[in-house]
């Protein structure tokens, strides 16, 4: 009976260590620094990305602003691809694959619109099931 209890406590300890070590909170802060004159957006996100899957979230981009986008992940994930998509027409507004998977981009938004941000890891190099990544967003009026 004692052995079973020790085994259960040891197993729970290992699970809690695993969960704590994979915490991706605030990972976006490891992405490229916000350029001078830009203000960090509360829309910046940290995420867990899996091999062969994408991550997506929605941003309301306000007209008349310039937006700074920066993406990052652990080196063993490889370069990340991100797309900005108009959800109504499903048109790709920007794809960093057209610029050899550049890590940051400044884009001027003409009118207020919702934008879907999709993130992929096309060159996954990690042996892990998932890894942490971040997407930093800043804006300038």
PDB file of C-alpha atoms in Angstrom:
ATOM      1  CA  UNK A   1       0.000   0.000   0.000  1.00  0.00           C
ATOM      2  CA  UNK A   2       2.830   2.386   0.903  1.00  0.00           C
ATOM      3  CA  UNK A   3       4.580   1.637  -2.377  1.00  0.00           C
ATOM      4  CA  UNK A   4       1.443   2.500  -4.303  1.00  0.00           C
ATOM      5  CA  UNK A   5       1.122   5.842  -2.498  1.00  0.00           C
ATOM      6  CA  UNK A   6       4.775   6.674  -3.162  1.00  0.00           C
ATOM      7  CA  UNK A   7       4.335   5.759  -6.812  1.00  0.00           C
ATOM      8  CA  UNK A   8       1.215   7.942  -7.117  1.00  0.00           C
ATOM      9  CA  UNK A   9       2.931  10.940  -5.452  1.00  0.00           C
ATOM     10  CA  UNK A  10       6.012  10.481  -7.625  1.00  0.00           C
ATOM     11  CA  UNK A  11       3.862  10.266 -10.771  1.00  0.00           C
ATOM     12  CA  UNK A  12       1.917  13.417  -9.825  1.00  0.00           C
ATOM     13  CA  UNK A  13       5.206  15.194  -9.117  1.00  0.00           C
ATOM     14  CA  UNK A  14       6.521  14.321 -12.585  1.00  0.00           C
ATOM     15  CA  UNK A  15       3.316  15.520 -14.241  1.00  0.00           C
ATOM     16  CA  UNK A  16       3.415  18.846 -12.367  1.00  0.00           C
ATOM     17  CA  UNK A  17       7.077  19.388 -13.349  1.00  0.00           C
ATOM     18  CA  UNK A  18       6.186  18.680 -16.978  1.00  0.00           C
ATOM     19  CA  UNK A  19       3.278  21.136 -16.922  1.00  0.00           C
ATOM     20  CA  UNK A  20       5.335  23.883 -15.272  1.00  0.00           C
ATOM     21  CA  UNK A  21       8.223  23.459 -17.708  1.00  0.00           C
ATOM     22  CA  UNK A  22       5.900  23.912 -20.705  1.00  0.00           C
ATOM     23  CA  UNK A  23       4.333  27.162 -19.523  1.00  0.00           C
ATOM     24  CA  UNK A  24       4.342  29.544 -22.488  1.00  0.00           C
ATOM     25  CA  UNK A  25       3.029  32.645 -20.693  1.00  0.00           C
ATOM     26  CA  UNK A  26       4.656  35.879 -21.888  1.00  0.00           C
ATOM     27  CA  UNK A  27       6.739  34.058 -24.507  1.00  0.00           C
ATOM     28  CA  UNK A  28       5.883  36.843 -26.979  1.00  0.00           C
ATOM     29  CA  UNK A  29       8.263  39.097 -25.025  1.00  0.00           C
ATOM     30  CA  UNK A  30      11.135  37.086 -26.547  1.00  0.00           C
ATOM     31  CA  UNK A  31      10.154  38.296 -30.040  1.00  0.00           C
ATOM     32  CA  UNK A  32      11.809  41.318 -31.676  1.00  0.00           C
ATOM     33  CA  UNK A  33      11.588  44.516 -29.651  1.00  0.00           C
ATOM     34  CA  UNK A  34       8.902  47.039 -30.452  1.00  0.00           C
ATOM     35  CA  UNK A  35      10.333  49.832 -32.652  1.00  0.00           C
ATOM     36  CA  UNK A  36      10.565  53.322 -31.238  1.00  0.00           C
ATOM     37  CA  UNK A  37       7.329  55.253 -31.622  1.00  0.00           C
ATOM     38  CA  UNK A  38       5.177  52.105 -31.465  1.00  0.00           C
ATOM     39  CA  UNK A  39       3.064  51.067 -28.490  1.00  0.00           C
ATOM     40  CA  UNK A  40       2.814  47.430 -27.358  1.00  0.00           C
ATOM     41  CA  UNK A  41      -0.653  46.007 -28.008  1.00  0.00           C
ATOM     42  CA  UNK A  42      -2.572  43.946 -25.496  1.00  0.00           C
ATOM     43  CA  UNK A  43      -3.306  41.654 -28.465  1.00  0.00           C
ATOM     44  CA  UNK A  44       0.218  40.178 -28.324  1.00  0.00           C
ATOM     45  CA  UNK A  45      -0.029  36.437 -27.707  1.00  0.00           C
ATOM     46  CA  UNK A  46       1.971  33.488 -26.512  1.00  0.00           C
ATOM     47  CA  UNK A  47       0.921  30.083 -27.754  1.00  0.00           C
ATOM     48  CA  UNK A  48       1.740  26.408 -27.912  1.00  0.00           C
ATOM     49  CA  UNK A  49       2.286  25.130 -31.416  1.00  0.00           C
ATOM     50  CA  UNK A  50       2.188  21.501 -32.510  1.00  0.00           C
ATOM     51  CA  UNK A  51       3.886  19.820 -35.431  1.00  0.00           C
ATOM     52  CA  UNK A  52       1.631  19.869 -38.494  1.00  0.00           C
ATOM     53  CA  UNK A  53      -0.961  22.165 -36.883  1.00  0.00           C
ATOM     54  CA  UNK A  54      -1.571  25.892 -37.069  1.00  0.00           C
ATOM     55  CA  UNK A  55      -2.491  28.429 -34.443  1.00  0.00           C
ATOM     56  CA  UNK A  56      -4.846  31.255 -35.203  1.00  0.00           C
ATOM     57  CA  UNK A  57      -6.352  34.212 -33.427  1.00  0.00           C
ATOM     58  CA  UNK A  58      -8.292  37.337 -34.383  1.00  0.00           C
ATOM     59  CA  UNK A  59      -7.094  40.927 -34.239  1.00  0.00           C
ATOM     60  CA  UNK A  60      -9.223  44.045 -34.684  1.00  0.00           C
ATOM     61  CA  UNK A  61      -6.916  46.341 -36.652  1.00  0.00           C
ATOM     62  CA  UNK A  62      -7.915  50.006 -36.520  1.00  0.00           C
ATOM     63  CA  UNK A  63      -7.767  52.169 -39.620  1.00  0.00           C
ATOM     64  CA  UNK A  64      -5.098  54.834 -39.883  1.00  0.00           C
ATOM     65  CA  UNK A  65      -2.591  52.908 -37.751  1.00  0.00           C
ATOM     66  CA  UNK A  66       0.685  51.236 -38.582  1.00  0.00           C
ATOM     67  CA  UNK A  67       1.103  47.789 -37.047  1.00  0.00           C
ATOM     68  CA  UNK A  68       4.318  46.031 -36.118  1.00  0.00           C
ATOM     69  CA  UNK A  69       4.121  42.228 -36.147  1.00  0.00           C
ATOM     70  CA  UNK A  70       6.871  39.979 -34.832  1.00  0.00           C
ATOM     71  CA  UNK A  71       6.890  36.207 -34.477  1.00  0.00           C
ATOM     72  CA  UNK A  72       9.241  33.921 -32.557  1.00  0.00           C
ATOM     73  CA  UNK A  73       9.611  30.413 -31.162  1.00  0.00           C
ATOM     74  CA  UNK A  74      12.306  28.163 -29.811  1.00  0.00           C
ATOM     75  CA  UNK A  75      15.121  27.632 -32.316  1.00  0.00           C
ATOM     76  CA  UNK A  76      14.410  23.918 -32.600  1.00  0.00           C
ATOM     77  CA  UNK A  77      10.970  24.667 -34.082  1.00  0.00           C
ATOM     78  CA  UNK A  78      12.477  26.316 -37.155  1.00  0.00           C
ATOM     79  CA  UNK A  79      11.280  29.487 -38.863  1.00  0.00           C
ATOM     80  CA  UNK A  80       7.615  30.282 -38.403  1.00  0.00           C
ATOM     81  CA  UNK A  81       5.226  31.316 -41.128  1.00  0.00           C
ATOM     82  CA  UNK A  82       2.419  33.764 -40.433  1.00  0.00           C
ATOM     83  CA  UNK A  83      -0.454  34.955 -42.573  1.00  0.00           C
ATOM     84  CA  UNK A  84      -2.843  37.864 -42.144  1.00  0.00           C
ATOM     85  CA  UNK A  85      -6.254  36.933 -43.561  1.00  0.00           C
ATOM     86  CA  UNK A  86      -9.449  38.903 -44.175  1.00  0.00           C
ATOM     87  CA  UNK A  87     -12.095  36.669 -42.531  1.00  0.00           C
ATOM     88  CA  UNK A  88     -14.949  37.915 -44.732  1.00  0.00           C
ATOM     89  CA  UNK A  89     -13.373  37.253 -48.130  1.00  0.00           C
ATOM     90  CA  UNK A  90     -10.796  34.716 -46.871  1.00  0.00           C
ATOM     91  CA  UNK A  91      -8.190  36.690 -48.835  1.00  0.00           C
ATOM     92  CA  UNK A  92      -4.580  36.464 -47.669  1.00  0.00           C
ATOM     93  CA  UNK A  93      -3.542  40.056 -46.972  1.00  0.00           C
ATOM     94  CA  UNK A  94       0.060  39.189 -46.106  1.00  0.00           C
ATOM     95  CA  UNK A  95       2.163  36.021 -45.918  1.00  0.00           C
ATOM     96  CA  UNK A  96       5.716  36.195 -44.598  1.00  0.00           C
ATOM     97  CA  UNK A  97       6.585  33.215 -46.830  1.00  0.00           C
ATOM     98  CA  UNK A  98       6.764  35.780 -49.647  1.00  0.00           C
ATOM     99  CA  UNK A  99       9.683  37.358 -47.740  1.00  0.00           C
ATOM    100  CA  UNK A 100      11.572  34.152 -46.839  1.00  0.00           C
ATOM    101  CA  UNK A 101       9.728  33.775 -43.499  1.00  0.00           C
ATOM    102  CA  UNK A 102      10.901  37.117 -42.123  1.00  0.00           C
ATOM    103  CA  UNK A 103      10.301  37.442 -38.393  1.00  0.00           C
ATOM    104  CA  UNK A 104       8.831  40.949 -38.331  1.00  0.00           C
ATOM    105  CA  UNK A 105       6.822  43.285 -40.541  1.00  0.00           C
ATOM    106  CA  UNK A 106       5.303  46.782 -40.372  1.00  0.00           C
ATOM    107  CA  UNK A 107       1.978  47.190 -42.172  1.00  0.00           C
ATOM    108  CA  UNK A 108      -0.244  50.259 -42.603  1.00  0.00           C
ATOM    109  CA  UNK A 109      -3.974  49.576 -42.107  1.00  0.00           C
ATOM    110  CA  UNK A 110      -6.258  51.850 -44.109  1.00  0.00           C
ATOM    111  CA  UNK A 111      -9.625  51.007 -42.510  1.00  0.00           C
ATOM    112  CA  UNK A 112     -10.791  49.218 -39.367  1.00  0.00           C
ATOM    113  CA  UNK A 113     -11.176  45.486 -39.944  1.00  0.00           C
ATOM    114  CA  UNK A 114     -10.903  42.133 -38.280  1.00  0.00           C
ATOM    115  CA  UNK A 115      -7.847  40.112 -39.283  1.00  0.00           C
ATOM    116  CA  UNK A 116      -7.192  36.428 -38.701  1.00  0.00           C
ATOM    117  CA  UNK A 117      -3.572  35.727 -37.816  1.00  0.00           C
ATOM    118  CA  UNK A 118      -2.491  32.171 -38.718  1.00  0.00           C
ATOM    119  CA  UNK A 119       0.825  30.737 -37.545  1.00  0.00           C
ATOM    120  CA  UNK A 120       2.495  27.590 -38.953  1.00  0.00           C
ATOM    121  CA  UNK A 121       5.781  25.808 -38.334  1.00  0.00           C
ATOM    122  CA  UNK A 122       6.581  24.501 -41.834  1.00  0.00           C
ATOM    123  CA  UNK A 123      10.142  23.397 -40.969  1.00  0.00           C
ATOM    124  CA  UNK A 124       9.510  21.682 -37.624  1.00  0.00           C
ATOM    125  CA  UNK A 125      12.812  20.471 -36.181  1.00  0.00           C
ATOM    126  CA  UNK A 126      11.826  19.621 -32.603  1.00  0.00           C
ATOM    127  CA  UNK A 127      11.409  16.115 -31.238  1.00  0.00           C
ATOM    128  CA  UNK A 128       8.795  17.426 -28.807  1.00  0.00           C
ATOM    129  CA  UNK A 129       5.065  17.199 -29.376  1.00  0.00           C
ATOM    130  CA  UNK A 130       4.631  20.955 -28.987  1.00  0.00           C
ATOM    131  CA  UNK A 131       6.706  24.054 -28.310  1.00  0.00           C
ATOM    132  CA  UNK A 132       6.171  27.625 -27.164  1.00  0.00           C
ATOM    133  CA  UNK A 133       5.894  30.534 -29.553  1.00  0.00           C
ATOM    134  CA  UNK A 134       4.936  34.170 -29.464  1.00  0.00           C
ATOM    135  CA  UNK A 135       3.375  36.830 -31.655  1.00  0.00           C
ATOM    136  CA  UNK A 136       4.143  40.421 -30.669  1.00  0.00           C
ATOM    137  CA  UNK A 137       1.884  43.204 -31.929  1.00  0.00           C
ATOM    138  CA  UNK A 138       2.459  46.939 -31.595  1.00  0.00           C
ATOM    139  CA  UNK A 139       0.850  49.942 -33.226  1.00  0.00           C
ATOM    140  CA  UNK A 140       1.496  53.585 -34.026  1.00  0.00           C
ATOM    141  CA  UNK A 141      -1.293  56.118 -34.563  1.00  0.00           C
TER     142      UNK A 141
END
